[in-house]
Short mmCIF file of C-alpha atoms and ligand atoms in Angstrom, two decimals:
data_model
loop_
_atom_site.label_atom_id
_atom_site.label_comp_id
_atom_site.label_asym_id
_atom_site.label_seq_id
_atom_site.Cartn_x
_atom_site.Cartn_y
_atom_site.Cartn_z
CA MET Y 1 -22.62 265.40 154.12
CA PHE Y 2 -22.14 267.87 157.00
CA GLY Y 3 -21.99 264.98 159.49
CA LEU Y 4 -19.83 266.98 161.91
CA LEU Y 5 -22.00 270.04 161.92
CA LYS Y 6 -25.12 267.97 162.31
CA LYS Y 7 -23.54 266.17 165.30
CA LYS Y 8 -22.59 269.48 166.95
CA LEU Y 9 -26.01 271.01 166.46
CA SER Y 10 -27.62 267.87 167.81
CA LYS Y 11 -25.41 268.25 170.87
CA VAL Y 12 -26.78 271.73 171.48
CA VAL Y 13 -30.37 270.49 171.38
CA GLU Y 14 -29.41 267.60 173.70
CA SER Y 15 -27.54 269.85 176.16
CA ILE Y 16 -30.34 272.37 176.47
CA SER Y 17 -32.99 269.72 176.87
CA ASP Y 18 -30.80 267.89 179.38
CA LYS Y 19 -30.65 271.12 181.34
CA LEU Y 20 -34.43 271.24 181.32
CA LYS Y 21 -34.59 267.63 182.47
CA LYS Y 22 -32.28 268.43 185.37
CA LYS Y 23 -34.56 271.30 186.34
CA ASP Y 24 -37.45 268.92 186.15
CA ALA Y 25 -35.75 266.41 188.42
CA ALA Y 26 -34.84 269.18 190.83
CA ALA Y 27 -38.44 270.38 190.99
CA GLU Y 28 -39.59 266.82 191.66
CA LYS Y 29 -37.07 266.43 194.46
CA ILE Y 30 -38.18 269.65 196.00
CA GLU Y 31 -41.82 268.67 195.69
CA GLU Y 32 -41.05 265.44 197.52
CA VAL Y 33 -39.27 267.31 200.36
CA ILE Y 34 -41.98 269.91 200.68
CA GLU Y 35 -44.69 267.21 200.81
CA GLN Y 36 -43.29 266.20 204.17
CA ALA Y 37 -42.04 269.61 205.18
CA GLU Y 38 -44.52 270.22 207.94
CA ASP Y 39 -42.92 267.48 210.10
CA LYS Y 40 -39.41 268.76 209.49
CA LYS Y 41 -37.14 271.39 210.88
CA PRO Y 42 -36.19 274.26 208.45
CA GLU Y 43 -32.53 273.26 208.59
CA GLU Y 44 -33.43 269.70 207.62
CA ILE Y 45 -35.43 270.96 204.63
CA LEU Y 46 -32.60 273.18 203.45
CA GLU Y 47 -30.15 270.39 203.79
CA GLN Y 48 -32.31 268.07 201.68
CA ILE Y 49 -32.76 270.51 198.85
CA GLU Y 50 -29.11 271.64 198.88
CA PRO Y 51 -27.99 269.22 196.10
CA VAL Y 52 -30.46 270.60 193.57
CA LYS Y 53 -30.28 274.31 194.44
CA GLU Y 54 -28.29 275.21 191.34
CA GLU Y 55 -31.05 274.02 188.98
CA ILE Y 56 -33.98 276.12 190.19
CA PRO Y 57 -32.60 278.94 192.38
CA GLU Y 58 -35.84 280.91 192.19
CA ILE Y 59 -37.78 278.13 194.00
CA ILE Y 60 -35.05 277.76 196.58
CA GLU Y 61 -35.30 281.48 197.37
CA GLU Y 62 -39.10 281.04 197.66
CA ILE Y 63 -38.62 278.21 200.14
CA LYS Y 64 -36.06 280.16 202.18
CA SER Y 65 -38.29 283.13 202.57
CA GLY Y 66 -41.31 280.87 203.30
CA LEU Y 67 -39.34 279.17 206.06
CA ALA Y 68 -38.30 282.51 207.56
CA GLU Y 69 -41.93 283.68 207.47
CA SER Y 70 -43.24 280.52 209.09
CA LYS Y 71 -40.70 280.96 211.87
CA LYS Y 72 -42.23 284.38 212.55
CA LYS Y 73 -45.79 283.24 212.18
CA PRO Y 74 -45.98 279.53 212.97
CA GLU Y 75 -49.76 279.61 212.73
CA GLU Y 76 -49.52 280.36 209.00
CA THR Y 77 -47.01 277.59 208.23
CA LYS Y 78 -49.66 275.43 206.52
CA SER Y 79 -50.74 278.12 204.08
CA ILE Y 80 -47.17 279.16 203.39
CA PHE Y 81 -46.20 275.61 202.39
CA LYS Y 82 -49.36 275.34 200.35
CA LYS Y 83 -48.28 278.40 198.33
CA ILE Y 84 -44.78 276.92 197.81
CA LYS Y 85 -46.22 273.65 196.65
CA GLU Y 86 -48.41 275.35 194.05
CA LYS Y 87 -45.41 277.26 192.79
CA ILE Y 88 -43.40 274.01 192.41
CA LYS Y 89 -46.28 272.35 190.58
CA LYS Y 90 -46.29 275.14 188.07
CA THR Y 91 -42.55 274.90 187.63
CA LEU Y 92 -42.93 271.21 186.97
CA VAL Y 93 -45.32 271.86 184.12
CA GLU Y 94 -43.86 275.03 182.70
CA LYS Y 95 -40.16 275.38 183.03
CA THR Y 96 -38.29 278.52 182.27
CA LEU Y 97 -34.77 278.66 180.94
CA THR Y 98 -32.73 281.63 182.19
CA GLU Y 99 -29.81 283.30 180.50
CA LYS Y 100 -27.70 281.87 183.30
CA ASP Y 101 -28.86 278.31 182.42
CA LEU Y 102 -28.05 278.86 178.75
CA LEU Y 103 -24.71 280.63 178.91
CA PRO Y 104 -22.49 277.66 179.90
CA ILE Y 105 -24.19 275.48 177.28
CA LEU Y 106 -23.80 278.09 174.59
CA ASP Y 107 -20.17 278.66 175.49
CA ALA Y 108 -19.52 274.94 174.88
CA LEU Y 109 -21.41 275.33 171.61
CA GLU Y 110 -19.06 278.06 170.57
CA VAL Y 111 -16.04 275.74 170.60
CA ASP Y 112 -18.05 272.99 168.85
CA LEU Y 113 -19.26 275.15 166.02
CA ILE Y 114 -15.86 276.64 165.42
CA GLU Y 115 -14.60 273.11 165.04
CA ALA Y 116 -17.21 272.65 162.34
CA ASP Y 117 -15.83 275.70 160.45
CA VAL Y 118 -18.40 278.22 161.60
CA ALA Y 119 -16.75 281.61 161.98
CA VAL Y 120 -16.65 283.19 165.46
CA GLU Y 121 -18.86 286.17 164.41
CA VAL Y 122 -21.51 283.76 163.12
CA VAL Y 123 -21.34 281.69 166.34
CA VAL Y 124 -21.90 284.91 168.30
CA LYS Y 125 -25.01 285.66 166.24
CA ILE Y 126 -26.39 282.14 166.77
CA LYS Y 127 -25.83 282.43 170.52
CA GLN Y 128 -27.55 285.83 170.71
CA SER Y 129 -30.44 284.60 168.71
CA LEU Y 130 -30.83 281.47 170.99
CA ILE Y 131 -30.74 283.58 174.10
CA GLU Y 132 -33.36 285.93 172.64
CA SER Y 133 -35.70 283.14 171.78
CA LEU Y 134 -35.18 280.79 174.73
CA ALA Y 135 -34.35 282.84 177.80
CA GLY Y 136 -37.49 283.51 179.87
CA LYS Y 137 -39.63 281.34 177.60
CA GLU Y 138 -41.94 278.92 179.31
CA ILE Y 139 -41.33 275.44 178.09
CA LYS Y 140 -44.11 272.92 178.55
CA LYS Y 141 -43.22 269.43 179.70
CA GLY Y 142 -42.37 267.17 176.80
CA LYS Y 143 -41.78 270.02 174.41
CA ASP Y 144 -38.14 270.69 175.28
CA LYS Y 145 -36.48 269.31 172.19
CA GLU Y 146 -39.08 270.70 169.84
CA ILE Y 147 -38.66 274.23 171.25
CA VAL Y 148 -34.86 274.15 171.33
CA ALA Y 149 -34.62 272.64 167.77
CA SER Y 150 -36.96 275.27 166.39
CA ALA Y 151 -35.06 278.12 168.06
CA LEU Y 152 -31.84 276.75 166.56
CA ARG Y 153 -33.55 276.44 163.16
CA GLU Y 154 -34.63 280.12 163.32
CA SER Y 155 -31.15 281.22 164.28
CA LEU Y 156 -29.56 279.41 161.34
CA LEU Y 157 -32.18 280.69 158.90
CA LYS Y 158 -31.49 284.25 160.10
CA ILE Y 159 -27.84 283.76 159.17
CA LEU Y 160 -28.85 282.60 155.68
CA ASP Y 161 -31.50 285.31 155.25
CA VAL Y 162 -30.19 287.22 152.23
CA LYS Y 163 -31.92 288.50 149.13
CA GLU Y 164 -32.29 285.71 146.65
CA LEU Y 165 -31.66 285.80 142.90
CA ASP Y 166 -34.00 284.51 140.25
CA LEU Y 167 -31.59 283.38 137.60
CA GLU Y 168 -34.13 282.68 134.97
CA GLU Y 169 -35.74 286.02 135.46
CA LEU Y 170 -32.35 287.62 134.98
CA ILE Y 171 -31.80 285.68 131.77
CA ARG Y 172 -35.19 286.87 130.48
CA GLN Y 173 -34.32 290.50 131.39
CA LYS Y 174 -30.90 290.75 129.81
CA LYS Y 175 -29.35 289.27 126.72
CA PRO Y 176 -26.66 288.06 126.92
CA LEU Y 177 -26.49 287.61 130.67
CA VAL Y 178 -22.81 287.59 131.56
CA LEU Y 179 -21.67 285.32 134.39
CA LEU Y 180 -18.10 285.51 135.69
CA PHE Y 181 -16.83 282.57 137.78
CA LEU Y 182 -14.21 283.63 140.35
CA GLY Y 183 -12.37 281.84 143.06
CA PHE Y 184 -9.28 280.45 144.66
CA ASN Y 185 -7.05 277.86 142.93
CA GLY Y 186 -8.78 274.53 142.46
CA SER Y 187 -12.02 275.60 144.12
CA GLY Y 188 -14.04 274.05 141.33
CA LYS Y 189 -14.73 277.02 139.03
CA THR Y 190 -14.28 275.21 135.73
CA THR Y 191 -16.27 272.16 136.81
CA SER Y 192 -19.09 274.34 138.24
CA LEU Y 193 -19.17 276.47 135.07
CA ALA Y 194 -19.51 273.33 132.95
CA LYS Y 195 -22.30 271.98 135.19
CA PHE Y 196 -23.99 275.36 135.03
CA GLY Y 197 -23.78 275.42 131.22
CA LYS Y 198 -25.19 271.92 130.99
CA MET Y 199 -28.12 272.86 133.25
CA LEU Y 200 -28.90 275.96 131.20
CA LYS Y 201 -28.73 274.01 128.00
CA ASP Y 202 -31.08 271.40 129.44
CA LYS Y 203 -33.48 274.18 130.28
CA GLY Y 204 -33.41 275.33 126.64
CA TYR Y 205 -31.14 278.37 126.94
CA THR Y 206 -28.19 278.96 124.63
CA CYS Y 207 -24.72 279.62 126.09
CA VAL Y 208 -21.21 280.38 125.13
CA PHE Y 209 -18.09 279.68 127.26
CA ALA Y 210 -15.29 282.25 127.53
CA ALA Y 211 -11.88 280.75 128.31
CA CYS Y 212 -10.60 283.63 130.47
CA ASP Y 213 -8.14 281.41 132.30
CA THR Y 214 -5.21 282.11 129.97
CA PHE Y 215 -2.80 281.51 132.86
CA ARG Y 216 -2.83 277.92 134.06
CA ALA Y 217 -1.40 275.23 131.80
CA ALA Y 218 -4.08 273.05 130.10
CA SER Y 219 -6.95 275.28 131.40
CA ILE Y 220 -8.15 276.10 127.87
CA GLU Y 221 -8.15 272.42 126.82
CA GLN Y 222 -10.04 271.58 130.03
CA LEU Y 223 -12.85 273.99 129.21
CA GLU Y 224 -12.78 272.96 125.55
CA GLU Y 225 -13.32 269.40 126.51
CA HIS Y 226 -16.38 270.36 128.61
CA ALA Y 227 -17.70 272.53 125.81
CA GLY Y 228 -17.37 269.68 123.37
CA LYS Y 229 -19.18 267.19 125.67
CA ILE Y 230 -22.02 269.58 126.44
CA GLY Y 231 -22.27 271.02 122.96
CA VAL Y 232 -21.59 274.60 123.72
CA LYS Y 233 -19.41 277.03 121.74
CA ILE Y 234 -16.20 278.23 123.35
CA ILE Y 235 -14.40 281.55 122.73
CA LYS Y 236 -10.66 281.33 123.39
CA HIS Y 237 -7.41 283.15 122.80
CA LYS Y 238 -3.82 281.97 123.29
CA TYR Y 239 -2.21 281.31 126.70
CA GLY Y 240 -0.95 284.58 128.19
CA ALA Y 241 -3.60 286.64 126.35
CA ASP Y 242 -5.54 289.33 128.19
CA PRO Y 243 -8.61 287.57 129.74
CA ALA Y 244 -10.57 290.82 129.61
CA ALA Y 245 -10.23 290.66 125.81
CA VAL Y 246 -11.44 287.04 125.75
CA LEU Y 247 -14.57 287.92 127.60
CA PHE Y 248 -15.07 291.00 125.39
CA ASP Y 249 -14.96 288.76 122.30
CA ALA Y 250 -17.30 286.20 123.88
CA ILE Y 251 -19.89 288.92 124.67
CA ALA Y 252 -19.57 290.22 121.10
CA HIS Y 253 -20.13 286.67 119.78
CA ALA Y 254 -23.17 286.19 122.03
CA LYS Y 255 -24.70 289.54 120.87
CA ALA Y 256 -24.14 288.70 117.20
CA ASN Y 257 -25.65 285.23 117.63
CA ASN Y 258 -28.48 285.97 119.98
CA VAL Y 259 -26.98 283.75 122.74
CA ASP Y 260 -28.69 283.90 126.12
CA VAL Y 261 -25.80 283.47 128.55
CA VAL Y 262 -22.04 283.97 128.56
CA LEU Y 263 -20.16 281.85 131.11
CA ALA Y 264 -16.64 283.05 131.77
CA ASP Y 265 -14.10 280.79 133.39
CA THR Y 266 -11.19 282.57 135.11
CA ALA Y 267 -7.81 281.61 136.55
CA GLY Y 268 -7.67 280.50 140.14
CA ARG Y 269 -6.02 283.15 142.25
CA ALA Y 270 -5.01 283.97 145.77
CA HIS Y 271 -4.70 287.42 147.30
CA THR Y 272 -0.93 287.00 147.21
CA ASN Y 273 -1.09 286.86 143.38
CA ARG Y 274 -1.11 290.66 142.97
CA ASN Y 275 -1.05 290.50 139.18
CA LEU Y 276 -3.89 288.02 138.98
CA MET Y 277 -6.01 290.05 141.40
CA GLU Y 278 -5.44 293.17 139.32
CA GLN Y 279 -6.28 291.21 136.23
CA MET Y 280 -9.57 290.12 137.74
CA GLN Y 281 -10.42 293.75 138.50
CA LYS Y 282 -9.67 294.56 134.86
CA ILE Y 283 -11.97 291.79 133.53
CA VAL Y 284 -14.76 293.27 135.64
CA ARG Y 285 -14.01 296.91 134.76
CA VAL Y 286 -13.93 296.26 130.98
CA ASN Y 287 -16.83 293.80 130.68
CA LYS Y 288 -19.15 294.68 133.58
CA PRO Y 289 -20.46 291.11 134.09
CA ASP Y 290 -24.00 290.83 135.38
CA LEU Y 291 -23.12 288.35 138.09
CA LYS Y 292 -19.79 287.68 139.71
CA ILE Y 293 -20.14 284.21 141.09
CA LEU Y 294 -17.69 283.21 143.80
CA VAL Y 295 -16.87 279.49 143.68
CA ILE Y 296 -15.81 278.19 147.07
CA ASP Y 297 -14.50 274.81 147.96
CA SER Y 298 -16.57 273.91 151.01
CA LEU Y 299 -13.62 272.01 152.37
CA THR Y 300 -11.63 275.22 152.71
CA GLY Y 301 -12.67 275.60 156.31
CA ASN Y 302 -12.23 278.81 158.21
CA ASP Y 303 -10.15 280.34 155.47
CA ALA Y 304 -13.29 280.51 153.32
CA ILE Y 305 -14.39 283.72 154.99
CA THR Y 306 -10.99 285.40 154.29
CA GLN Y 307 -11.31 284.29 150.63
CA ALA Y 308 -14.87 285.70 150.46
CA ARG Y 309 -13.66 289.06 151.85
CA ILE Y 310 -10.82 289.29 149.33
CA PHE Y 311 -12.84 288.35 146.29
CA ASN Y 312 -15.65 290.63 147.46
CA GLU Y 313 -13.37 293.56 146.68
CA ALA Y 314 -14.45 292.95 143.12
CA GLY Y 315 -18.07 292.83 144.36
CA VAL Y 316 -19.36 289.29 144.58
CA ASP Y 317 -23.08 288.79 143.72
CA ALA Y 318 -23.58 285.13 144.55
CA SER Y 319 -21.72 282.02 145.50
CA ILE Y 320 -21.47 278.32 144.64
CA PHE Y 321 -20.12 275.84 147.20
CA THR Y 322 -18.43 272.82 145.72
CA LYS Y 323 -17.35 269.41 147.09
CA VAL Y 324 -20.28 269.39 149.46
CA ASP Y 325 -20.54 265.65 148.77
CA VAL Y 326 -17.32 265.11 150.65
CA ASN Y 327 -17.67 267.76 153.31
CA GLU Y 328 -18.34 266.84 156.90
CA LYS Y 329 -18.11 270.28 158.43
CA GLY Y 330 -20.49 272.61 156.50
CA GLY Y 331 -19.84 275.66 158.66
CA ALA Y 332 -18.23 277.59 155.81
CA ILE Y 333 -21.59 277.86 154.05
CA LEU Y 334 -22.98 279.76 157.05
CA SER Y 335 -19.88 281.93 157.54
CA VAL Y 336 -19.44 282.97 153.91
CA THR Y 337 -23.16 283.83 153.41
CA TYR Y 338 -23.15 285.88 156.57
CA GLU Y 339 -19.92 287.68 155.48
CA LEU Y 340 -21.13 288.43 151.91
CA SER Y 341 -24.81 288.82 152.52
CA LYS Y 342 -25.21 287.30 149.07
CA PRO Y 343 -27.19 284.24 148.07
CA ILE Y 344 -25.80 280.73 147.44
CA LEU Y 345 -26.99 279.73 144.00
CA PHE Y 346 -25.92 276.06 143.90
CA LEU Y 347 -24.14 273.36 145.77
CA GLY Y 348 -21.71 271.14 143.93
CA LEU Y 349 -22.33 267.55 144.90
CA GLY Y 350 -19.81 265.63 142.82
CA GLN Y 351 -17.86 265.51 139.60
CA GLU Y 352 -20.64 264.69 137.14
CA TYR Y 353 -22.53 267.35 135.20
CA ASN Y 354 -25.79 266.67 137.01
CA ASP Y 355 -24.15 266.99 140.45
CA LEU Y 356 -25.35 270.51 140.91
CA GLU Y 357 -28.19 271.24 143.24
CA LYS Y 358 -30.10 274.54 143.63
CA PHE Y 359 -29.48 275.79 147.12
CA ASP Y 360 -32.57 275.88 149.32
CA LYS Y 361 -31.90 277.32 152.78
CA GLU Y 362 -34.97 275.72 154.39
CA LYS Y 363 -33.93 272.31 153.10
CA PHE Y 364 -30.33 272.89 154.12
CA VAL Y 365 -31.24 273.84 157.68
CA SER Y 366 -33.79 271.00 157.97
CA SER Y 367 -31.14 268.53 156.84
CA LEU Y 368 -28.79 269.88 159.51
CA LEU Y 369 -31.34 269.52 162.22
CA GLY Y 370 -33.29 266.58 160.72
CA GLU Y 371 -33.41 264.11 163.53
CA ASN Y 372 -34.08 266.78 166.12
CA LEU Y 373 -36.94 268.37 164.25
CA LYS Y 374 -38.38 264.90 163.65
CA SER Y 375 -38.08 263.59 167.18
CA SER Y 376 -39.78 266.70 168.48
CA SER Y 377 -42.92 266.29 166.52
N1 GTP Z 1 -16.24 265.67 144.84
C1 GTP Z 1 -16.34 266.82 144.12
N2 GTP Z 1 -15.30 267.25 143.40
C2 GTP Z 1 -15.41 268.42 142.68
C3 GTP Z 1 -16.58 269.19 142.81
N3 GTP Z 1 -16.40 270.28 142.05
C4 GTP Z 1 -15.09 270.23 141.50
N4 GTP Z 1 -14.54 269.08 141.89
C5 GTP Z 1 -13.21 268.58 141.56
O1 GTP Z 1 -12.25 269.51 142.06
C6 GTP Z 1 -11.16 269.56 141.18
C7 GTP Z 1 -10.82 271.01 140.77
O2 GTP Z 1 -11.87 271.39 139.95
P1 GTP Z 1 -11.77 272.56 138.86
O3 GTP Z 1 -13.11 272.82 138.30
O4 GTP Z 1 -10.66 272.27 137.89
O5 GTP Z 1 -11.32 273.74 139.76
P2 GTP Z 1 -10.85 275.24 139.32
O6 GTP Z 1 -11.28 276.16 140.37
O7 GTP Z 1 -11.27 275.53 137.95
O8 GTP Z 1 -9.28 275.07 139.38
P3 GTP Z 1 -8.18 276.11 138.81
O9 GTP Z 1 -8.68 276.53 137.51
O10 GTP Z 1 -6.91 275.34 138.74
O11 GTP Z 1 -8.09 277.19 139.79
C8 GTP Z 1 -11.45 268.62 140.03
O12 GTP Z 1 -10.84 267.39 140.29
C9 GTP Z 1 -12.98 268.47 140.10
O13 GTP Z 1 -13.44 267.28 139.56
C10 GTP Z 1 -17.70 268.72 143.62
O14 GTP Z 1 -18.73 269.36 143.79
N5 GTP Z 1 -17.47 267.54 144.26
MG1 MG Z 2 -10.25 276.19 136.31
#
């Protein structure tokens, strides 16, 4: 799961800590040169530190001005070198990353994350957040990975920081709670709805399914089969019937029978299906569902953000990502949550009823950065 995204994030941690190691090596080299500086000509010193000057330009400047000063006041050469040595010692213990150090690394990260399906605007946010937390920060020796991984962790959590929903609290507050499952063709709406129904039933709530996909061949039978297996009532009309009317009847049934939750399946649609998009708006207008849950196939890639935008015209309240069990990229989860600013309720992890996992952003981010967070402690 998310192998590619994990690899790319690991690379960021490695690249930044490599940069710190290079700075370390440069400081050590300079220290060595300065140790014997008093016996050397200034040109010789500058020549020796030339190869590492890119890594710690601030120290190089210090040395240059020290050398110029000692040329003017040769009697103070000793104390000038002493000051430089102290400064280098401090750099060796507490390194500072500058924005200039970070930018090339973060530019490479941009390409990497886009490859893992993270949208450009989300990558920009992650970059900004890393610069804010790392540039100018003193990094103690041996703590590089820990600090970089935790900055990355914070930046990812910020992307996922949206107001959460307490589903059971909602069920307690409103009866029946009406959930409408929306999404692109084949995204996993019907399967997720069935898993959801099974989960609610296992928790002791009563449900009814509404077969509002009256469009795709065999869709009603597919939902009926799930309803039969789980032991949930289904309200259905004929193919071609108005789905808004199906949901209306399901809600009426739930009210009459004191049912806790109505789960409405809908037809898969794309923004090019004008009629189906208008039909979805009508289902919403007529029945005012409590939650419109967007079901997204996590394998969709960068198109996921476009789908989210289009379905959000009906006002999405939460999302479910399916096929996470077979997804190596994972970036769509970050992109869509950022775009919608709405919580992810569950992840679909397979084709069985129990393959539904409550989304936990801390756990998700920790799993992405797992090895890095571990190796740092
Ligand atoms: N591996 C895996 N497969 C899944 C998951 N969720 C759904 N599927 C599979 O994806 C396929 C499509 O699932 P459906 O639930 O029929 O999708 P849908 O959105 O209702 O499709 P339409 O109604 O045709 O738009 C099925 O073969 C499911 O078994 C998941 O989390 N993991
Ligand atoms: Mg379906």
